[in-house]
PDB file of C-alpha atoms in Angstrom:
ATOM      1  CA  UNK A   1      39.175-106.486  -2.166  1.00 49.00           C
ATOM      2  CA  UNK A   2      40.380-106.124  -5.709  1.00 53.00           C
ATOM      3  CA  UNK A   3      36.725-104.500  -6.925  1.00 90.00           C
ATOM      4  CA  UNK A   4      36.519-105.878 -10.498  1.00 95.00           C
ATOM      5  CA  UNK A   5      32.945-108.053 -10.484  1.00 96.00           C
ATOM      6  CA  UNK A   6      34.742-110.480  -8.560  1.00 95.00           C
ATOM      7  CA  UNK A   7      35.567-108.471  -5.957  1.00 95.00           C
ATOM      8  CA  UNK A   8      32.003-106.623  -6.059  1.00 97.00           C
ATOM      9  CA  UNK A   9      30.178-110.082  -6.013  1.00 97.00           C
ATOM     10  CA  UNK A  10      32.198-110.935  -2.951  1.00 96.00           C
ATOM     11  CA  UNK A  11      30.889-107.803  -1.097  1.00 97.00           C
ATOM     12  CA  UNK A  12      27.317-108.428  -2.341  1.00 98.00           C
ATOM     13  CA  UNK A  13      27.485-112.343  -1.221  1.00 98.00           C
ATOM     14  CA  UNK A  14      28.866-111.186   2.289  1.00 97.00           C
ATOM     15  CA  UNK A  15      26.202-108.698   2.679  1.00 98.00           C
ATOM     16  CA  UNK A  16      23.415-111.310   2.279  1.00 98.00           C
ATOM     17  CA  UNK A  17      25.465-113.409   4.763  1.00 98.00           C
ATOM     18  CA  UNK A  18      24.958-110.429   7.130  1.00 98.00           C
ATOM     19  CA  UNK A  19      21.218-109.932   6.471  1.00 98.00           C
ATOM     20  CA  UNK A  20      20.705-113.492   7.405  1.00 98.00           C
ATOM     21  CA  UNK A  21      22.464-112.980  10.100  1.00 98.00           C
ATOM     22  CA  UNK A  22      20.956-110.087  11.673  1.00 98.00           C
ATOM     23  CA  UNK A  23      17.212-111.553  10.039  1.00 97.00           C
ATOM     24  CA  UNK A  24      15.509-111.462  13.876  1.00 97.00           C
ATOM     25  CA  UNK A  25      17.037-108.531  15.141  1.00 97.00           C
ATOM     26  CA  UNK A  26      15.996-106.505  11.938  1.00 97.00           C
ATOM     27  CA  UNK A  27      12.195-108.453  12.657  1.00 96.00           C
ATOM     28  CA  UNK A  28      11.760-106.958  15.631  1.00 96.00           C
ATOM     29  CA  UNK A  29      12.968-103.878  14.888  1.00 96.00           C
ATOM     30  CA  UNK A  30      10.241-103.593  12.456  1.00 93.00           C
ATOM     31  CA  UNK A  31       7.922-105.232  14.837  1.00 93.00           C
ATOM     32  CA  UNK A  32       8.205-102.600  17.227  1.00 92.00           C
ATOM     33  CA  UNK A  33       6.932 -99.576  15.032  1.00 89.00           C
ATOM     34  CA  UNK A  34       5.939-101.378  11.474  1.00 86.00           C
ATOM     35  CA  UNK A  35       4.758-104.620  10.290  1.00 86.00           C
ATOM     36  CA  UNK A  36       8.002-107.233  11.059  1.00 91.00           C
ATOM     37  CA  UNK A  37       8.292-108.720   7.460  1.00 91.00           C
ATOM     38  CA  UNK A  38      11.538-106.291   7.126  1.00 94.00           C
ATOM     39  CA  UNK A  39      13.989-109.144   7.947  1.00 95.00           C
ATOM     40  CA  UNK A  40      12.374-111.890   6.589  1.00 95.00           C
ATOM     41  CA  UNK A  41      11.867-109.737   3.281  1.00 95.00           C
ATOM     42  CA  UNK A  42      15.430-108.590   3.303  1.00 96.00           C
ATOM     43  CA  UNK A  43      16.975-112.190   4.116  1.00 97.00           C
ATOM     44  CA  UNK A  44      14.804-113.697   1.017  1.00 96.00           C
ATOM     45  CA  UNK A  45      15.946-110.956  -1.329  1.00 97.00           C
ATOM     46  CA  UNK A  46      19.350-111.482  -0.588  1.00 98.00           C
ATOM     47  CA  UNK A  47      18.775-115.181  -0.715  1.00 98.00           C
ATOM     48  CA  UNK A  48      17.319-114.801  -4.125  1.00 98.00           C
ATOM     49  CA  UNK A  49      20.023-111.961  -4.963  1.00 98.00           C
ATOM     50  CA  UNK A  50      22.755-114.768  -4.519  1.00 98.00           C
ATOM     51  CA  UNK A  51      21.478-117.169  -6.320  1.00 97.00           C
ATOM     52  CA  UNK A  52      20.987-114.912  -9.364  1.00 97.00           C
ATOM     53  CA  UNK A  53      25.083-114.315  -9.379  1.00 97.00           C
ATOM     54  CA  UNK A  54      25.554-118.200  -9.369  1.00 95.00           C
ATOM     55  CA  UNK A  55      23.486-118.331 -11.986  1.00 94.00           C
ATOM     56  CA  UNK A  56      25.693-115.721 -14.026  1.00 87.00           C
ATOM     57  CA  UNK A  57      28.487-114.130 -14.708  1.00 88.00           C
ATOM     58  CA  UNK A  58      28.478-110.473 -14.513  1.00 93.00           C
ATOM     59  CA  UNK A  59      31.466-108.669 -16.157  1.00 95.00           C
ATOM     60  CA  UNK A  60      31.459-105.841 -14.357  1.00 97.00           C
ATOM     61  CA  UNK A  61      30.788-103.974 -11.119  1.00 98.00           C
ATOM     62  CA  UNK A  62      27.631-102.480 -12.668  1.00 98.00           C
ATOM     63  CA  UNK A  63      26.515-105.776 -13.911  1.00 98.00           C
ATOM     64  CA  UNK A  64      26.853-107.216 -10.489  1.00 98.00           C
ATOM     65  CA  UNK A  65      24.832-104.419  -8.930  1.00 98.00           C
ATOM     66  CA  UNK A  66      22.115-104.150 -11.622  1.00 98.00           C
ATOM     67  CA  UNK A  67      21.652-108.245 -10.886  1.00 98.00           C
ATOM     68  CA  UNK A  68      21.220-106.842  -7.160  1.00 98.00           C
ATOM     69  CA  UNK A  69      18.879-104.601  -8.194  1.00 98.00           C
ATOM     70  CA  UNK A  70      16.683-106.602 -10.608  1.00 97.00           C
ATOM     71  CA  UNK A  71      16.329-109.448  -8.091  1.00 97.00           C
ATOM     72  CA  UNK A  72      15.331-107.487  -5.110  1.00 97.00           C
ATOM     73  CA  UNK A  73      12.944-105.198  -7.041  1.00 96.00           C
ATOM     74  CA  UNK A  74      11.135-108.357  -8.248  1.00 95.00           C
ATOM     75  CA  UNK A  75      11.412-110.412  -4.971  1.00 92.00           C
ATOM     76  CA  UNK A  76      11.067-107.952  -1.945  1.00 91.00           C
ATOM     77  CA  UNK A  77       7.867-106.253  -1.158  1.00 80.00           C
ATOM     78  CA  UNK A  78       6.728-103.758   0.534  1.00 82.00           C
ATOM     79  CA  UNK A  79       9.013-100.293   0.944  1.00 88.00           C
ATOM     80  CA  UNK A  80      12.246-102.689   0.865  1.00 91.00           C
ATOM     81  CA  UNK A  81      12.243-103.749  -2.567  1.00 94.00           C
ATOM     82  CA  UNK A  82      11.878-100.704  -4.610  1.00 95.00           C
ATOM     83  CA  UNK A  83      13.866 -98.710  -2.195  1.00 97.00           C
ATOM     84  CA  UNK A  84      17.115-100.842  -2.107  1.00 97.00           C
ATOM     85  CA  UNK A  85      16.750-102.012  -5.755  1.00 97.00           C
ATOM     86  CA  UNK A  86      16.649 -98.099  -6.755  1.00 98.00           C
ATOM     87  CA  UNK A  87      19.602 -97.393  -5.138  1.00 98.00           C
ATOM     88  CA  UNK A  88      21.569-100.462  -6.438  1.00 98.00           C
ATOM     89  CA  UNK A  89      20.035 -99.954  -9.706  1.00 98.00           C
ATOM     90  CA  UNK A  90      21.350 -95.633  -9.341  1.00 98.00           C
ATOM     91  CA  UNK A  91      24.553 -96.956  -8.426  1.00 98.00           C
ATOM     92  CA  UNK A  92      24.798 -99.331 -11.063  1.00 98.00           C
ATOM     93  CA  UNK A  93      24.267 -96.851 -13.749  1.00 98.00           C
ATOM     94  CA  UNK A  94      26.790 -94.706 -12.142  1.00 98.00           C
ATOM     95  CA  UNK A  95      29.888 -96.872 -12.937  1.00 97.00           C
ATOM     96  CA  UNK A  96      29.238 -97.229 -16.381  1.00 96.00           C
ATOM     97  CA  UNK A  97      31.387 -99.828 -18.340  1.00 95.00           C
ATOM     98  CA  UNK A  98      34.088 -99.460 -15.438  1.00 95.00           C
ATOM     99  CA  UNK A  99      35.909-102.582 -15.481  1.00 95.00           C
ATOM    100  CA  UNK A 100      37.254-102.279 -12.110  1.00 95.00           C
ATOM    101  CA  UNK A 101      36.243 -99.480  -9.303  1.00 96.00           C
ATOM    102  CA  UNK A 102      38.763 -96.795  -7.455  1.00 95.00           C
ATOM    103  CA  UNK A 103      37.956 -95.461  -4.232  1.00 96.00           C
ATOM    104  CA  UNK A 104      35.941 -92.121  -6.658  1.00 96.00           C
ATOM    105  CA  UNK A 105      33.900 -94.722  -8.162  1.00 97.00           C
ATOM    106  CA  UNK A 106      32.668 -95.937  -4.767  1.00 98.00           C
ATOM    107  CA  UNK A 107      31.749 -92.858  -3.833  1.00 98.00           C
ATOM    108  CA  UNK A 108      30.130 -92.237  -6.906  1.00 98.00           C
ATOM    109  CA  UNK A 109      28.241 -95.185  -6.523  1.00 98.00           C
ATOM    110  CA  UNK A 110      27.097 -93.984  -3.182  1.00 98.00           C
ATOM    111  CA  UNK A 111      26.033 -90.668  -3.782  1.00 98.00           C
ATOM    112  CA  UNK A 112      23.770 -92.017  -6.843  1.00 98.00           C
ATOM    113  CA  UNK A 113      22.470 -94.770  -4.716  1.00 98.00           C
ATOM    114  CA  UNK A 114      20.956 -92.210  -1.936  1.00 98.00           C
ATOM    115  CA  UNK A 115      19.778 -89.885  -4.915  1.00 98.00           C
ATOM    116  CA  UNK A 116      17.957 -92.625  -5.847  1.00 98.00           C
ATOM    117  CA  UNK A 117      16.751 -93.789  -2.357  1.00 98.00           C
ATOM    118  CA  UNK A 118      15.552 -89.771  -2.105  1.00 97.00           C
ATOM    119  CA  UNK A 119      13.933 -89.823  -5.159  1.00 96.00           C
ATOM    120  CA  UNK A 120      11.691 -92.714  -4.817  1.00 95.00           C
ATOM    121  CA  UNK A 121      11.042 -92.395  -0.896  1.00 94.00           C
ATOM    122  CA  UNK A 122      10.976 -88.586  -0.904  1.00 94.00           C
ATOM    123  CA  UNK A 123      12.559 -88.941   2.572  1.00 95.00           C
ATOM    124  CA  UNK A 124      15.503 -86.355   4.358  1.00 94.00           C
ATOM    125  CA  UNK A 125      17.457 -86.986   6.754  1.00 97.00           C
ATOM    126  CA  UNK A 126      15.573 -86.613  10.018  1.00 95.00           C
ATOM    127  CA  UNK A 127      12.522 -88.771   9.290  1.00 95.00           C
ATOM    128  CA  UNK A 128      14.074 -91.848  10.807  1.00 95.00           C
ATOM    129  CA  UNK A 129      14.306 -93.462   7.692  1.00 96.00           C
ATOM    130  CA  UNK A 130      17.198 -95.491   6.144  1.00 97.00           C
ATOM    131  CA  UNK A 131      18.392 -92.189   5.045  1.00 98.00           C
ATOM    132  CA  UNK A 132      19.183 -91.210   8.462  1.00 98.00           C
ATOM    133  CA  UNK A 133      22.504 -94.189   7.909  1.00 98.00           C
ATOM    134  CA  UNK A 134      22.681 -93.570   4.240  1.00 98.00           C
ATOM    135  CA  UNK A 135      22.882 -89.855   4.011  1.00 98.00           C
ATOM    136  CA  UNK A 136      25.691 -89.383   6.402  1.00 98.00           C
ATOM    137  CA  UNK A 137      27.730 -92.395   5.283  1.00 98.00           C
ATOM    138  CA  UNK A 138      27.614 -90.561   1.869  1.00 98.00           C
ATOM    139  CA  UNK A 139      29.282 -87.691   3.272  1.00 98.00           C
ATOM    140  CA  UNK A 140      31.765 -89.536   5.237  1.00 98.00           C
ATOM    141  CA  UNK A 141      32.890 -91.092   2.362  1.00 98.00           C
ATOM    142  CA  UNK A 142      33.068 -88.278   0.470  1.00 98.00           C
ATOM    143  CA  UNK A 143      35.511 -86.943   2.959  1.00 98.00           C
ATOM    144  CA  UNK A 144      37.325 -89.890   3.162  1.00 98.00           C
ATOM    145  CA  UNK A 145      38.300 -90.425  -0.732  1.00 97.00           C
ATOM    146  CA  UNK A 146      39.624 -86.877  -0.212  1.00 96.00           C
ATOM    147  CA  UNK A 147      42.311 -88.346   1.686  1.00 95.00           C
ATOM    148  CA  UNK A 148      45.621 -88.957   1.002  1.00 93.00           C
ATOM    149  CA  UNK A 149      46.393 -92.419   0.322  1.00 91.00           C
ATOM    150  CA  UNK A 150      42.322 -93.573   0.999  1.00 94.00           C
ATOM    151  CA  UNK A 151      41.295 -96.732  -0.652  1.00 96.00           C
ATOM    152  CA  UNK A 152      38.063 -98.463  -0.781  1.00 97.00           C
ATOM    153  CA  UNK A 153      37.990-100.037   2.827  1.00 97.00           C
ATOM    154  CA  UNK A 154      38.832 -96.673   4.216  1.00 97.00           C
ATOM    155  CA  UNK A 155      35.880 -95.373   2.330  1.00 98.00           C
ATOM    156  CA  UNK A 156      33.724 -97.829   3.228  1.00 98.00           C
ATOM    157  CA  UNK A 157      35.005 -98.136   6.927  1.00 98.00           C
ATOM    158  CA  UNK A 158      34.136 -94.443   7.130  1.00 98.00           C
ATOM    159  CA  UNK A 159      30.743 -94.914   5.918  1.00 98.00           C
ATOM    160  CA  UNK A 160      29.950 -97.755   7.748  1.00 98.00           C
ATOM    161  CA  UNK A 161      30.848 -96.160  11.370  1.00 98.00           C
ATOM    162  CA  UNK A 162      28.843 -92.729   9.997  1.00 98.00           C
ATOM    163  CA  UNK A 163      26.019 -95.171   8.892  1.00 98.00           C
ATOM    164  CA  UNK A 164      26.516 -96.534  12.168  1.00 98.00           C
ATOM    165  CA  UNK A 165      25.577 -93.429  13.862  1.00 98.00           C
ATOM    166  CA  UNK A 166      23.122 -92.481  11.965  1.00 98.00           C
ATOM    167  CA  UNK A 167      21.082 -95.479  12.430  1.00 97.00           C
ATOM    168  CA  UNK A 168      21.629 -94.677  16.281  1.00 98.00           C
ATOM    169  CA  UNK A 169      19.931 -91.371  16.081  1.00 98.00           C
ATOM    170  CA  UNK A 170      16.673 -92.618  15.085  1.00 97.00           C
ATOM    171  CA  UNK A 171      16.076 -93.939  18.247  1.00 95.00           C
ATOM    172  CA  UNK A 172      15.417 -90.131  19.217  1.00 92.00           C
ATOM    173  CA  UNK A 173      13.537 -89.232  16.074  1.00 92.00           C
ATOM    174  CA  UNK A 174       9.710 -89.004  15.518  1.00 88.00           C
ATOM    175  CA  UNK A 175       9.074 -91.031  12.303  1.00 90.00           C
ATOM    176  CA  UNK A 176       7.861 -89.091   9.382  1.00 88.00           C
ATOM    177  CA  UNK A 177       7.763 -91.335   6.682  1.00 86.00           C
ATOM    178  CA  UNK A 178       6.497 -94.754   6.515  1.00 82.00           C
ATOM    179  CA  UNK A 179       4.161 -97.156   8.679  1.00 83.00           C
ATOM    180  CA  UNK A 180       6.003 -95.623  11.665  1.00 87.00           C
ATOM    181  CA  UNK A 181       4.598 -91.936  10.741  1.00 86.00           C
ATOM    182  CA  UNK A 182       1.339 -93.474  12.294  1.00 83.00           C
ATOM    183  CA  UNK A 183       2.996 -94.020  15.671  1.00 84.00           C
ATOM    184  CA  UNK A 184       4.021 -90.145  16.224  1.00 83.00           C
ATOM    185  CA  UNK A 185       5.679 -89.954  19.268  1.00 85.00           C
ATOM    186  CA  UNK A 186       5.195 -93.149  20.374  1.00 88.00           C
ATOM    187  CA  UNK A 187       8.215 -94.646  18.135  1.00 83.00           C
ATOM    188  CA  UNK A 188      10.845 -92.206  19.971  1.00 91.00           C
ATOM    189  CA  UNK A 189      12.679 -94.898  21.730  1.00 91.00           C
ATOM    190  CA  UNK A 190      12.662 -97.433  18.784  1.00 91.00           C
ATOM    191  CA  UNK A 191      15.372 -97.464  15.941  1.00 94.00           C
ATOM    192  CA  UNK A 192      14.355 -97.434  12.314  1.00 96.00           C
ATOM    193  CA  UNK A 193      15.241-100.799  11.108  1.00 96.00           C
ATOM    194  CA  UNK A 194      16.013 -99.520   7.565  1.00 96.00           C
ATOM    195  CA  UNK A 195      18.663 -97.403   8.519  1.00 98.00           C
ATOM    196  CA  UNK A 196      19.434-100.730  10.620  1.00 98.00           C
ATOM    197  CA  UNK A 197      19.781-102.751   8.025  1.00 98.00           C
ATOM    198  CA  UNK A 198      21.864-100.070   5.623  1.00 98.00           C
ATOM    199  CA  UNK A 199      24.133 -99.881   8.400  1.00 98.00           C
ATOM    200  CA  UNK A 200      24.762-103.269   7.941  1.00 98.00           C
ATOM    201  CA  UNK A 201      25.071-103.546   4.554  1.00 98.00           C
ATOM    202  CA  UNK A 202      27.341-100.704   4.202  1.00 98.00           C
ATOM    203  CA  UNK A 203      29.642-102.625   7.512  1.00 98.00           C
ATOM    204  CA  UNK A 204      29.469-105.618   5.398  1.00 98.00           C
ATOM    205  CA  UNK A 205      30.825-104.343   2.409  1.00 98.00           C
ATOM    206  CA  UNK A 206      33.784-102.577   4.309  1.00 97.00           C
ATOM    207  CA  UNK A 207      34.532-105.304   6.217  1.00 97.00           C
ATOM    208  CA  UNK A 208      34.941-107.278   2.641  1.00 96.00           C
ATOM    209  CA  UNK A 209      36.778-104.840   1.291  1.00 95.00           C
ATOM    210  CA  UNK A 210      39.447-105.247   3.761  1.00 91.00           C
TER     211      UNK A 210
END
């Protein structure tokens, strides 16, 4: 993926194609320990998120992801909305006036994205929230840009399988934040579907960056 805003609105577009794709499994995720609108909210954002880049033309990365961020803030309710569009709208203001990213700049973008997720959710990792995928896929990447030769798919591959993983450990984890809080122990057994659904995103980006 050559990541100018081209490349960036590729990812973004293949993303929603995933949501959509993935729109049942992630409602009944969240039908099992919340309130099941976390697919159909996510799949309409994303709807709503693509048809705000065919109706412009971004110049830049940023632009792309504040577009991303504007439209799901003002379409998605619930937790979804102002947690995703923070961290799009974090990682947006990251990369600046960058006309194209480099492998850094994803990881910036990352690493401002989950500040922003923290901020507004006041969630750590170990609440079984979609910081359980998000925080280590930060670090992965992190450690993958530090490699010789890395590009962007082997940042994002790296955060993808870590986001991966950490969506699989809420399965074991006692919910602490959320609608899920009020199930206590009886969630352990069910996976968060936020971190379900970042793992997605964060597969779909690396896959399109391939």
């Amino acid at each position: 993926m050559a990541c100018d805003a081209n490349g960036t609105g590729r990812a973004i577009r293949a993303a929603a194609g995933v949501v959509a794709e993935h729109r049942t499994e992630l409602i009944d995720l969240d039908r099992a320990i919340g309130d099941a609108d976390h697919g159909e909210n996510l799949n309409r954002g994303f709807t709503a998120v693509v048809s705000a880049l065919d109706s412009a033309t971004p110049e830049t990365p940023a632009a792309v992801l504040k577009t991303v961020a504007t439209t799901l803030i003002s379409k998605v309710g619930g937790a979804a909305g102002p947690l995703y569009g923070t961290a799009f709208l974090r990682a947006s203001t990251s990369l600046g006036t960058q006309s194209a990213l480099d492998p850094e700049a994803v990881v910036t973008a990352l690493r401002a994205g989950l500040d922003g997720v923290k901020a507004r959710g006041k969630a750590e990792v170990g609440d079984a929230t979609m910081i359980d995928a998000l925080a280590p896929a930060v670090e992965a990447a992190e450690a993958a840009a530090k490699q010789e030769g890395a590009d962007i798919a082997a940042v994002l591959t790296a955060a993808a399988d870590a986001a991966d993983r950490g969506y699989e450990s809420t399965v074991d984890l006692v919910p602490r934040k959320g609608r899920a809080s009020y199930l206590g122990e009886r969630a352990v057994g069910h996976a968060d579907p936020g971190a379900r659904s970042t793992a997605l995103l964060l597969r779909a980006f690396a896959e399109a960056a391939r």
